[in-house]
Short mmCIF file of C-alpha atoms and ligand atoms in Angstrom, two decimals:
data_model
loop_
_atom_site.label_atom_id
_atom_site.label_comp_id
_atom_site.label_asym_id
_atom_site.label_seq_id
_atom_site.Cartn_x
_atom_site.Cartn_y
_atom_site.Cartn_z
CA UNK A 1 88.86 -117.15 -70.67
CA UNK A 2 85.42 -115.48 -71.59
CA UNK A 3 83.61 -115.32 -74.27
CA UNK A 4 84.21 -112.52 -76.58
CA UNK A 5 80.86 -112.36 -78.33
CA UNK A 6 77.60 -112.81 -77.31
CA UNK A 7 74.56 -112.64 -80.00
CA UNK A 8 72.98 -109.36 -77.93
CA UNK A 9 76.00 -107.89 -79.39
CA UNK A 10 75.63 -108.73 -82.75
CA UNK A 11 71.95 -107.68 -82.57
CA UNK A 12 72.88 -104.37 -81.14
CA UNK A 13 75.38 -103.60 -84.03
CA UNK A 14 78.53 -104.69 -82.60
CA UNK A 15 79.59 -106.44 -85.79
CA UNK A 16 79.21 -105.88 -89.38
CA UNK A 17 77.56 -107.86 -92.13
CA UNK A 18 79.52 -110.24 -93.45
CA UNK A 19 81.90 -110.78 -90.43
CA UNK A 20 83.54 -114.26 -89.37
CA UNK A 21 82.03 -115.12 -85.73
CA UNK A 22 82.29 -118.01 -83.40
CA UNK A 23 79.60 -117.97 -81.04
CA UNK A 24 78.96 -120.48 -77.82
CA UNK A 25 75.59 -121.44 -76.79
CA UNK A 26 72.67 -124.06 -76.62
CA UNK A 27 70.07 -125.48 -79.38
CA UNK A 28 66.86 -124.34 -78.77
CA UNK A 29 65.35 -125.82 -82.04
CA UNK A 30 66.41 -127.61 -85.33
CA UNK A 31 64.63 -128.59 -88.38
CA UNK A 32 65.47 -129.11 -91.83
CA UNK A 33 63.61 -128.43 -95.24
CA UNK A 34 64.95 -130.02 -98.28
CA UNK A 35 69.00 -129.63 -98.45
CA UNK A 36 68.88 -126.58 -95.95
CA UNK A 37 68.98 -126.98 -91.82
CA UNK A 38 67.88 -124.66 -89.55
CA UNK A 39 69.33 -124.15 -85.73
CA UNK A 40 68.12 -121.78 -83.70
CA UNK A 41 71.20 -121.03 -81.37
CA UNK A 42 70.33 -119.01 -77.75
CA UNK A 43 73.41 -118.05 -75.54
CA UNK A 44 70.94 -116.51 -72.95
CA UNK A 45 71.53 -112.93 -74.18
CA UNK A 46 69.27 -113.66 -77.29
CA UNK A 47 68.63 -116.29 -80.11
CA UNK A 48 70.01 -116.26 -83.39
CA UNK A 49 69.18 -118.41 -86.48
CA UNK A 50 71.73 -120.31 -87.89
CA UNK A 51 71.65 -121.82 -91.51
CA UNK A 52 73.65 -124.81 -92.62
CA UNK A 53 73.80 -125.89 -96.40
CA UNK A 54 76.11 -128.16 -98.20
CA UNK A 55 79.13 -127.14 -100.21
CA UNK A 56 78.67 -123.90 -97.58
CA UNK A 57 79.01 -125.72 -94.37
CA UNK A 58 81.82 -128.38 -93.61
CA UNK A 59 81.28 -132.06 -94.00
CA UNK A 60 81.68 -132.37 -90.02
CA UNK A 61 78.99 -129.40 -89.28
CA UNK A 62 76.44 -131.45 -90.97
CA UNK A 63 77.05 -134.33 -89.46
CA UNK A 64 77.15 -132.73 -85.83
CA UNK A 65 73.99 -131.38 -87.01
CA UNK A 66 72.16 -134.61 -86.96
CA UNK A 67 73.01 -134.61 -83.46
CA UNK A 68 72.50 -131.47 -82.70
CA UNK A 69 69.37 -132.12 -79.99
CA UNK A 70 67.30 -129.45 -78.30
CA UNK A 71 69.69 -127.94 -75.15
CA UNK A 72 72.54 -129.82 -76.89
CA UNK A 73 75.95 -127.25 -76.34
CA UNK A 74 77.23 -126.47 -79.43
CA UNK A 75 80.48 -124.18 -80.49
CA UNK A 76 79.20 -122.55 -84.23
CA UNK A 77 81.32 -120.57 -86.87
CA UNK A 78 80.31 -118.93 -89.90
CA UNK A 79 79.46 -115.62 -91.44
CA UNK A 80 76.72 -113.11 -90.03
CA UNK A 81 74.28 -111.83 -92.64
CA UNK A 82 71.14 -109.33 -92.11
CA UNK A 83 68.01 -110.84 -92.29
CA UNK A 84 64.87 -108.70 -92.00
CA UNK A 85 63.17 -111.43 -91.64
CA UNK A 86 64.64 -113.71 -88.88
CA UNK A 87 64.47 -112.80 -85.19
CA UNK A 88 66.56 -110.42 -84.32
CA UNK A 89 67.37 -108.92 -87.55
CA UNK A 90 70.24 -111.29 -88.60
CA UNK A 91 71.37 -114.83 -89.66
CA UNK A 92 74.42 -116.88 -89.16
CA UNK A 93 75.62 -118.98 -92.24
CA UNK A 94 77.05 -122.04 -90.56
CA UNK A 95 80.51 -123.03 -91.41
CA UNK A 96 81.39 -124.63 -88.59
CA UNK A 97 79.15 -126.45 -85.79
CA UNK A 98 80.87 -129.07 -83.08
CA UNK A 99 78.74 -130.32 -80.12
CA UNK A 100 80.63 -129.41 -76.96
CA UNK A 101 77.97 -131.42 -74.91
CA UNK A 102 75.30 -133.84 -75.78
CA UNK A 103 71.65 -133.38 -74.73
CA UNK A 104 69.14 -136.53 -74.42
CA UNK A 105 65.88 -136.84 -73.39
CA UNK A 106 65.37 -133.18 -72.82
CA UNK A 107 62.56 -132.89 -70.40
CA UNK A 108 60.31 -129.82 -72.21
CA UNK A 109 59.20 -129.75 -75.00
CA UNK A 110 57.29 -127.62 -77.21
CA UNK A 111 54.21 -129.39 -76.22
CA UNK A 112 52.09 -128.49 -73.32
CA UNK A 113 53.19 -129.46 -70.09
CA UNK A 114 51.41 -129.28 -66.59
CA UNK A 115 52.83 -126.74 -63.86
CA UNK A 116 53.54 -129.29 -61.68
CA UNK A 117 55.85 -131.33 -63.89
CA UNK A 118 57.17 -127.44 -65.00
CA UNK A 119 58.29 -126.57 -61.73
CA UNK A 120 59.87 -130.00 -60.76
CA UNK A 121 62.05 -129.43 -63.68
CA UNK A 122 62.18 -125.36 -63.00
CA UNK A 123 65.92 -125.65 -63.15
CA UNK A 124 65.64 -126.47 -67.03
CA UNK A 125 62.46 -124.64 -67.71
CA UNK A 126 63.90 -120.96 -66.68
CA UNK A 127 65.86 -121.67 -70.44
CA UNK A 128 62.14 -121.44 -71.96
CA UNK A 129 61.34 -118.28 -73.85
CA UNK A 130 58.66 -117.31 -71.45
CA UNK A 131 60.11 -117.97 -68.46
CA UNK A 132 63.17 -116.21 -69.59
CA UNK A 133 61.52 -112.72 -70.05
CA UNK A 134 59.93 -113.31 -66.91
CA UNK A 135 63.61 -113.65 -64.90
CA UNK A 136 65.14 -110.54 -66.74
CA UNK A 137 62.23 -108.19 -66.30
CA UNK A 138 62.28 -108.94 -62.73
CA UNK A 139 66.12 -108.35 -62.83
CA UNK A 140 65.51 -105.10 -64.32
CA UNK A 141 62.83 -104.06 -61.77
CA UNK A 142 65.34 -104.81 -59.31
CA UNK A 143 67.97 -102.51 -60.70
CA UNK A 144 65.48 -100.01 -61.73
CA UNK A 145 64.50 -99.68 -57.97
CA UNK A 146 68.13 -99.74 -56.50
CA UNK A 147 68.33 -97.03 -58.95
CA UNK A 148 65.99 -94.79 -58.15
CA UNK A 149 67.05 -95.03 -54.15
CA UNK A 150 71.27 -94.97 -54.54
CA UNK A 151 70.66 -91.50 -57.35
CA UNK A 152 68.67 -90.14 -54.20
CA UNK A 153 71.29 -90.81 -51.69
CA UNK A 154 69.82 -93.86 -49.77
CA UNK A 155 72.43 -95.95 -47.96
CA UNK A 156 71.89 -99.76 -48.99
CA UNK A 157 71.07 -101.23 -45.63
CA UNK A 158 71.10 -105.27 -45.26
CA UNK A 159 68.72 -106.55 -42.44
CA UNK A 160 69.38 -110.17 -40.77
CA UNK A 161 67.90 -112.99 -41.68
CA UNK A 162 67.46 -115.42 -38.78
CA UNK A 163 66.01 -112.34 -36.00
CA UNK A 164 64.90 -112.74 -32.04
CA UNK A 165 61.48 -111.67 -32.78
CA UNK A 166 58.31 -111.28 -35.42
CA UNK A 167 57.72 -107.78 -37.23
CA UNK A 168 54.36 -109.29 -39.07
CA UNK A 169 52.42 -111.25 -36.33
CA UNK A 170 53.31 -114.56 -34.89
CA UNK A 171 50.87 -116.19 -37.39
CA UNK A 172 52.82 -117.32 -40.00
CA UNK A 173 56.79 -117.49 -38.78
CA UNK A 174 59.40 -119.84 -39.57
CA UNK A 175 61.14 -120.98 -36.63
CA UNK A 176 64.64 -122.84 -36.50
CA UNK A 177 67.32 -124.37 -34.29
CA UNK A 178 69.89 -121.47 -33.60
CA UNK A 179 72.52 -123.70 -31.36
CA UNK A 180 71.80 -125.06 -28.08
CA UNK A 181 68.36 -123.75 -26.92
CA UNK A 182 68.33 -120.74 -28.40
CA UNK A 183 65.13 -120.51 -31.31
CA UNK A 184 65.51 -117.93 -34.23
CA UNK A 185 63.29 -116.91 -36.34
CA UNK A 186 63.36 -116.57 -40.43
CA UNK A 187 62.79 -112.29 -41.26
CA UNK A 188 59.57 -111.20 -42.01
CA UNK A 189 60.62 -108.13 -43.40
CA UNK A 190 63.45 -106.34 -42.59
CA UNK A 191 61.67 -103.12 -41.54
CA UNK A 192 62.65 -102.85 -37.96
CA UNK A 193 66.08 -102.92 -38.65
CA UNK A 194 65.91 -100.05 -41.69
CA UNK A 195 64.28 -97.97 -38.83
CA UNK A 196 67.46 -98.20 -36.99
CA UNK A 197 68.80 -97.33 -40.08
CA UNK A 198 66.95 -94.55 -41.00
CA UNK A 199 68.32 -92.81 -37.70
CA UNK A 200 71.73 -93.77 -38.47
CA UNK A 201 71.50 -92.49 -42.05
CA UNK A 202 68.30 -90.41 -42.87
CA UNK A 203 67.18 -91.99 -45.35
CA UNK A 204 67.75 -96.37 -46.18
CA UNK A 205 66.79 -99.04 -47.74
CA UNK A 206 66.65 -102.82 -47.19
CA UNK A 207 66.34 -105.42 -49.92
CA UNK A 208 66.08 -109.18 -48.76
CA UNK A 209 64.54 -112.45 -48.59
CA UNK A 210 61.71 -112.46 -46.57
CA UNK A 211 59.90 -115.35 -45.05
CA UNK A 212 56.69 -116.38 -44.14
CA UNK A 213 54.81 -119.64 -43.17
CA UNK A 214 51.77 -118.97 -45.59
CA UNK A 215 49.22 -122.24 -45.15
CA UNK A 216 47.14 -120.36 -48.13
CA UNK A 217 47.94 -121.67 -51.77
CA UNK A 218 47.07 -118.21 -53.29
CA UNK A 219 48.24 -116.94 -56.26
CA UNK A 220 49.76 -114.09 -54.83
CA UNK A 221 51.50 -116.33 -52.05
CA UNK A 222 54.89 -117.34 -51.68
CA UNK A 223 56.51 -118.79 -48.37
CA UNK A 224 59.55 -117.26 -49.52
CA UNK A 225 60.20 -113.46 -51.44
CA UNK A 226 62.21 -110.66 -51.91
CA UNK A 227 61.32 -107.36 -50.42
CA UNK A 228 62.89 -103.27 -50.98
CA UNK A 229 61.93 -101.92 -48.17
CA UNK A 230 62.55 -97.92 -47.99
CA UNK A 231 62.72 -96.30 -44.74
CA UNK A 232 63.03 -92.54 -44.11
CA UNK A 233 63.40 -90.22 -41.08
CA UNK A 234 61.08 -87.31 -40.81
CA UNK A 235 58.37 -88.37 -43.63
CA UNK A 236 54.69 -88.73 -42.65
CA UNK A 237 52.01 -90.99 -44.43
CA UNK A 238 51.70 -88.89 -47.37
CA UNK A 239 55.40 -88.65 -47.92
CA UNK A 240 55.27 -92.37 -47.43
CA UNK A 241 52.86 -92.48 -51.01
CA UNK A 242 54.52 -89.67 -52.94
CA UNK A 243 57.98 -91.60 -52.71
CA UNK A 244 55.99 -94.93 -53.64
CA UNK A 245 54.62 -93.50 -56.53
CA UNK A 246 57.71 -91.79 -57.52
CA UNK A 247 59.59 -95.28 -57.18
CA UNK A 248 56.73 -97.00 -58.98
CA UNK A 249 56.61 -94.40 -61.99
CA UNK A 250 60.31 -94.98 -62.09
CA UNK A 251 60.28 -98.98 -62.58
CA UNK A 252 57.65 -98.95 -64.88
CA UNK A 253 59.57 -96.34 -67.34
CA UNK A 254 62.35 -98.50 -67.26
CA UNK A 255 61.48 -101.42 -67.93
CA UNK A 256 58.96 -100.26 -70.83
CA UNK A 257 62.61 -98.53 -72.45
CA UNK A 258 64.31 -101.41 -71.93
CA UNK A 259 62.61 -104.92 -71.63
CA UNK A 260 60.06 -104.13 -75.31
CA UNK A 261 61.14 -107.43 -76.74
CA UNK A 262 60.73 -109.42 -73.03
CA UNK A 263 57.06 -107.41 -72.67
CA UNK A 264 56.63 -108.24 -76.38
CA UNK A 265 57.87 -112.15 -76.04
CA UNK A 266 54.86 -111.91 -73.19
CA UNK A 267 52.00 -110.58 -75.33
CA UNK A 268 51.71 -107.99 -72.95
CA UNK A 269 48.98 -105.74 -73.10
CA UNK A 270 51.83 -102.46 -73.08
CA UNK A 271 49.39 -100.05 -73.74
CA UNK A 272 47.90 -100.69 -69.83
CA UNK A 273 51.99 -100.01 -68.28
CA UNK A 274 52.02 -96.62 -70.76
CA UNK A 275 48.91 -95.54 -68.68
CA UNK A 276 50.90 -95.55 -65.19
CA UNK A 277 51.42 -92.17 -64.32
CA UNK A 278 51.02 -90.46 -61.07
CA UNK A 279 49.21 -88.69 -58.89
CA UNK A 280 47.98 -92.17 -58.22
CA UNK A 281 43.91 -91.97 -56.57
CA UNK A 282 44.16 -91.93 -52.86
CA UNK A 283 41.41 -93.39 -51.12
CA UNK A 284 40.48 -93.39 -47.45
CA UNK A 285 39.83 -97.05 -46.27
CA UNK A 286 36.03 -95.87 -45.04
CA UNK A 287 35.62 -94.94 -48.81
CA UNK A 288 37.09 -98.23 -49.92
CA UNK A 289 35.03 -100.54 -47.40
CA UNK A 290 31.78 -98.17 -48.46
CA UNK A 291 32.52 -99.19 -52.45
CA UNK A 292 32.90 -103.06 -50.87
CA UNK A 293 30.11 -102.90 -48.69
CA UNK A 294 28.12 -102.91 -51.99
CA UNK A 295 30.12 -104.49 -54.05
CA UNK A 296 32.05 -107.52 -52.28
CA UNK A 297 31.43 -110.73 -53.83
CA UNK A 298 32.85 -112.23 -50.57
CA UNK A 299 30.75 -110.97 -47.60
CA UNK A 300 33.13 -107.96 -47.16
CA UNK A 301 32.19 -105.59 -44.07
CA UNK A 302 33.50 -102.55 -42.59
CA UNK A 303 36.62 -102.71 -40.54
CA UNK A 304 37.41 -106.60 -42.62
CA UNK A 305 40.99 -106.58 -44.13
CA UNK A 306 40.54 -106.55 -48.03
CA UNK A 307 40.21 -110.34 -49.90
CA UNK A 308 42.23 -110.85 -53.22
CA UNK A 309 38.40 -109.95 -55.00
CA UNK A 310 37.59 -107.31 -53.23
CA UNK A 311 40.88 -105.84 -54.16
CA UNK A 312 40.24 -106.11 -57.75
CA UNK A 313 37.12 -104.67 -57.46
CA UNK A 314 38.55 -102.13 -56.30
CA UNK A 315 41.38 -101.74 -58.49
CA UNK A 316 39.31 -101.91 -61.44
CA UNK A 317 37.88 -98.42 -61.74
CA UNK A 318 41.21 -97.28 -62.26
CA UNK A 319 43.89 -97.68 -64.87
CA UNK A 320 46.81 -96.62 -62.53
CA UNK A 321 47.91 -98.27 -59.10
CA UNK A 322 45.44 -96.97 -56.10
CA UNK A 323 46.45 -96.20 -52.73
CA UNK A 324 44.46 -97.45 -49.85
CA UNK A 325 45.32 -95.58 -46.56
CA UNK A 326 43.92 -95.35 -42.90
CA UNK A 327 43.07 -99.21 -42.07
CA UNK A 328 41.74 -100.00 -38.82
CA UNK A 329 44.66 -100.54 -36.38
CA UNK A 330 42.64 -103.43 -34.73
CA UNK A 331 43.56 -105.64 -38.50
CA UNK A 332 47.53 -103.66 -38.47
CA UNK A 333 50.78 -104.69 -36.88
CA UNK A 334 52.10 -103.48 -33.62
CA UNK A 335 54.53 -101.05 -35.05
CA UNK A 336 51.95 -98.38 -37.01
CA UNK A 337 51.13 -95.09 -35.40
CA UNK A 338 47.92 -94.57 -34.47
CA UNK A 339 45.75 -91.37 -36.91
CA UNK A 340 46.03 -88.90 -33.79
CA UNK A 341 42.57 -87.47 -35.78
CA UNK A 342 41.18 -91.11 -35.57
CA UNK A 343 42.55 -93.09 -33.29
CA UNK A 344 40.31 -96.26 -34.39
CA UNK A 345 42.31 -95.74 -37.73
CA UNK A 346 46.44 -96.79 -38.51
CA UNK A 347 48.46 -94.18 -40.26
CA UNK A 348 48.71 -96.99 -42.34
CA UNK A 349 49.04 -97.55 -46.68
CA UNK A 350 48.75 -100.02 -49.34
CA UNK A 351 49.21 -99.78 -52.69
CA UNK A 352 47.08 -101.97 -55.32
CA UNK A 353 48.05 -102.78 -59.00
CA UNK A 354 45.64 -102.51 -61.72
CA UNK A 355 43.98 -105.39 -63.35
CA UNK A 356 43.40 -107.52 -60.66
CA UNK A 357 47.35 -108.01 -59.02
CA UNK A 358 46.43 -106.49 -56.13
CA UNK A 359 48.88 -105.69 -52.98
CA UNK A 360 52.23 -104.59 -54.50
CA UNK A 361 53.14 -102.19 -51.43
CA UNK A 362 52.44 -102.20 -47.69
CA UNK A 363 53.65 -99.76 -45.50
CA UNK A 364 53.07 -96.05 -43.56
CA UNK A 365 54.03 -94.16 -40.52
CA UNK A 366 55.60 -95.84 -37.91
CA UNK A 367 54.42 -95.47 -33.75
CA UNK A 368 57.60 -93.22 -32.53
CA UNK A 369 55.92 -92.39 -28.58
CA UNK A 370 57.27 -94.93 -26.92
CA UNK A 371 54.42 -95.36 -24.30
CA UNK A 372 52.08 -96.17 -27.08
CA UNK A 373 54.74 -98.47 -28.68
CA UNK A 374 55.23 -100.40 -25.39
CA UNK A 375 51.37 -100.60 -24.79
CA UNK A 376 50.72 -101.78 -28.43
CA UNK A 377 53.53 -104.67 -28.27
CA UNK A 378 51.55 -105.78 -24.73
CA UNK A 379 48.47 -105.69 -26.74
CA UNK A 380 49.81 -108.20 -29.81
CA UNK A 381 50.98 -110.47 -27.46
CA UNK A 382 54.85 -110.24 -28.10
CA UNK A 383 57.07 -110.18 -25.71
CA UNK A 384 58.91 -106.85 -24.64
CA UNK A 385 62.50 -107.95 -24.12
CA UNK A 386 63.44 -108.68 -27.53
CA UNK A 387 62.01 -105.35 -28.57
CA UNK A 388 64.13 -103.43 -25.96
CA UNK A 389 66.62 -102.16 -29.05
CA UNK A 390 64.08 -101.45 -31.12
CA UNK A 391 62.56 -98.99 -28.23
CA UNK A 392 65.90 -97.59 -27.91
CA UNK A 393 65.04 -95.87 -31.33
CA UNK A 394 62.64 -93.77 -29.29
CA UNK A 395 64.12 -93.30 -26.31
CA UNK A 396 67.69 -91.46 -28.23
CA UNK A 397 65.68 -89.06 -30.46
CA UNK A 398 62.92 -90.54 -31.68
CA UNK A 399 61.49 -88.75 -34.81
CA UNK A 400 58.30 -89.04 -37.36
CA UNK A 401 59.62 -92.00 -39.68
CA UNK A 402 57.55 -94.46 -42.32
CA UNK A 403 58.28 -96.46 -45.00
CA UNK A 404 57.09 -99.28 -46.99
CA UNK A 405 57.74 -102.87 -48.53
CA UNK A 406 57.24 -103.48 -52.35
CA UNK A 407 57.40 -107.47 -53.18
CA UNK A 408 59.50 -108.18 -56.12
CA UNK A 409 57.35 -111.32 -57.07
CA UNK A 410 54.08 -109.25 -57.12
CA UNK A 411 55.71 -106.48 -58.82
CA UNK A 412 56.94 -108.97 -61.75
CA UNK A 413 53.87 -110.52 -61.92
CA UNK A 414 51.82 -107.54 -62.44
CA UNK A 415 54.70 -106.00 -64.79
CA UNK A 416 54.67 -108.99 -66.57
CA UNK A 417 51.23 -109.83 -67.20
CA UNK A 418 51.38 -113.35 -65.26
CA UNK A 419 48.86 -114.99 -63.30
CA UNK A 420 51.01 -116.70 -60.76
CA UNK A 421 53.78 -115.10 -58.64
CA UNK A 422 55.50 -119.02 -58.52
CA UNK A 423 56.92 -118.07 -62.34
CA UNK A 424 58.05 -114.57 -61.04
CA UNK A 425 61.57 -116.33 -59.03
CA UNK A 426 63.90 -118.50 -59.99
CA UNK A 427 63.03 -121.11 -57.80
CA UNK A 428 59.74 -120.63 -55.84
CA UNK A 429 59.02 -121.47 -52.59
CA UNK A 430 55.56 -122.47 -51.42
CA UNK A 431 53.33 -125.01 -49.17
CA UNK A 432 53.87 -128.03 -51.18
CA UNK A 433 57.28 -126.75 -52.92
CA UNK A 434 61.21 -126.85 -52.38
CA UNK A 435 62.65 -128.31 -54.23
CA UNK A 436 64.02 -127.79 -56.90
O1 LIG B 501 52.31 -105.75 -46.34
P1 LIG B 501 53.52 -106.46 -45.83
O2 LIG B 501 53.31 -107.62 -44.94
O3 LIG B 501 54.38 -105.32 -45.12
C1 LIG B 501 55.53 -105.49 -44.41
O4 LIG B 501 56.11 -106.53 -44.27
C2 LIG B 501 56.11 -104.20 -43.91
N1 LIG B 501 56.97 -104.50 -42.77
C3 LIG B 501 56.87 -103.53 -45.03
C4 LIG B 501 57.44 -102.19 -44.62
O5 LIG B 501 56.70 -101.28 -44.31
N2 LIG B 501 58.74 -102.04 -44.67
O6 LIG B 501 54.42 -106.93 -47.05
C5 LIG B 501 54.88 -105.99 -47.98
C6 LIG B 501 54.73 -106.53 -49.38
C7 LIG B 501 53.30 -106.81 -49.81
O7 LIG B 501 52.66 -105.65 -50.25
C8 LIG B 501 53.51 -107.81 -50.94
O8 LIG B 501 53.90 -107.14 -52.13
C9 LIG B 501 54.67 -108.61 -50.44
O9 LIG B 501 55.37 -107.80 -49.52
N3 LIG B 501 54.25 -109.85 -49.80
C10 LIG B 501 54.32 -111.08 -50.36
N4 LIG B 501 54.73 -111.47 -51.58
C11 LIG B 501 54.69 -112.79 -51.87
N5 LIG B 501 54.29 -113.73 -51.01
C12 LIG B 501 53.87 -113.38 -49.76
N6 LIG B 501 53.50 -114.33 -48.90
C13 LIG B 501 53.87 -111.99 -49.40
N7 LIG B 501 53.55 -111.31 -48.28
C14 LIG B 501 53.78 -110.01 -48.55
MG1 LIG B 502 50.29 -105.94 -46.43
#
């Protein structure tokens, strides 16, 4: 059995006024006023306000109705009405209301609570209305971006998890037991692999958890989060930035058709997402270090990676994402191709949200001379042999190739309007969190 009805549907004009529906779901609030009760009813696809009155509603409906506790499960009958005025448009005249299971001592309430005691009880507090909106726009980034990539033919390429060797530094990896002696590690990013699939295929993408051992308790730092991660055979740098913008422009439109009321439920400035249109600016990272060189609260000088500040100082003479190409190699991993016009200089991009998110994309062209590639991985340390498949990409027709990685979490959280990226999963994983 399923359930036949959901309250979206009755919302979106599935029923008509006036109709006998029995609908399945959770209390989010109660309160009475005189003779009348109110229940607000969610089912996860909306909330719908149900009314209960006597000589209307059954003897037994009132009296579940006293017990009737916020998250209690309840099964509710009665007759759908429109109602300008209530959320959603409608109201549900309660005929019928039985408690299908009992809720006490709900942990949140309306009240304030601190994050800490929020995300120890994450589980329960993904049912809040916040939090909620939150989880479905990122769904609906998600889809938006698998979108865009299966209508233009990529193949949907999964990369391993537990790998033989680091694609971002050895700084921050997460190391486990893989049977006898043998260590793996926890992916990175799954980049290396779409490479080998971006010969097999043309064009790829890989979307996966991704792992890294982050000491920093940022904002914009999680020790676990999901990456799509494009890769495509023949495309230089600025191929690399048209298809991120392209992918970008795509998410945003989508979501602003389709997740108002989420955006809305947010107090989201929407106004700031309408402005996203490309061409995005494109600056050089001399340009960008000249701008922080002035401007850096944080001692920023030439050839420095950028600081969470100096990013928003950037980012804040625009009102659409900015690209940020051309880093210094000496600050890039192994893998990026050297600017044959500057060889101090990686053929290297990010991309940085307005308003202060910062980083949403990180990517470029990738090093396909094997010579160079060899010397580089000698250069960061790592050691050659677990890299031997990866150099067979250049040694059986190695071609121009880039690509990037967009993090969901960022994404959300810049989407969404939300200062932290913890409230932009499920369950986050950080420093000092995992559990639940
Ligand atoms: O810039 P990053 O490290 O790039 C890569 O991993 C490339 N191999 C991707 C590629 O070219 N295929 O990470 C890419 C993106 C960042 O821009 C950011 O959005 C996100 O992943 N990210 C994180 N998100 C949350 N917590 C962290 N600790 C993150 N580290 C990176
Ligand atoms: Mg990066």
């Amino acid at each position: 059995m399923r359930p036949t009805l959901y309250i979206e549907d009755i919302f979106q004009g599935k029923r008509q006024e006036n109709d006998i529906v029995t609908l399945k779901g959770w209390v989010y609030n109660s309160r009475a006023s005189g003779k009348v009760k109110f229940l607000q009813l969610r089912d996860g696809t909306a909330t719908i306000q149900g009314v209960l009155f006597p000589g209307d509603s059954s003897d037994a409906a009132l009296e579940a109705f006293g017990k009737a506790t916020q998250e209690s499960s309840v099964e509710v009958q009665g007759k759908i009405v429109k109602a300008p005025k209530a959320p959603g448009g409608w109201e549900l005249q309660v005929k019928e209301l039985k408690i299908l299971g009992e809720s006490v001592n709900y942990p949140i309430s309306p009240k304030e609570h601190g994050p800490d005691f929020l995300l120890n009880n994450r589980h329960v507090w993904i049912r809040s209305k916040r939090q909620h909106a939150i989880l479905r726009i990122r769904s609906e980034i998600v889809a938006a971006a698998r979108e865009f990539f299966d209508n233009q033919g990529f193949v949907g390429f999964d990369a391993p998890i537990f790998t033989p060797a680091a694609c971002e530094g050895t700084t921050n990896l997460f190391e486990v037991n893989y049977f006898d002696d043998d260590k793996a590690y926890l992916t990175q990013s799954g980049q290396l692999y779409g490479e080998a699939g971006a010969m097999a295929f043309g064009k790829a993408y890989v979307f996966g958890p991704t792992f890294r051992a982050e000491k920093s308790k940022t904002r914009r730092h999680l020790t676990e989060f999901w990456m799509l991660e494009p890769e495509v055979a023949f495309m230089d740098l600025e191929g690399n930035m048209e298809l991120a913008e392209d992918m970008i422009c795509h998410i945003v439109q989508r979501v602003l058709r389709t997740r108002r009321p989420e955006l809305e439920a947010l107090e989201r400035d929407i106004s700031k997402l309408e402005k996203i249109k490309k061409p995005f600016p494109r600056l050089h990272y001399n340009e960008a270090a000249a701008i922080l060189e002035k401007e850096s609260k944080d001692g920023f000088k030439k050839g420095m990676d950028f600081g969470g500040g100096d990013e928003t100082i950037l980012t804040e003479k625009f009102e659409t994402p900015i690209f940020v190409h051309r880093f210094p190699k000496a600050i890039k991993a192994f893998y990026m191709k050297e600017d044959p016009e500057d060889p101090v200089s990686a053929l290297c991009v990010d991309m940085l949200a307005p308003e202060g998110y910062g980083e949403v994309i990180g990517g470029g062209q990738r090093e396909e001379n094997i010579e160079t590639l060899v010397r580089k991985i000698k250069e960061h340390g790592l050691d050659q042999n677990v890299f031997e498949w990866y150099l067979d990409l250049r040694r059986f027709g190695s071609v121009p190739h880039g690509g990037f990685g967009m993090g969901v979490e960022r994404c959300t959280a810049w989407l969404c309007g939300t200062a932290h990226v913890r409230e932009c999963i499920p369950f986050p994983r950080m420093l000092n969190r995992l559990s639940p």
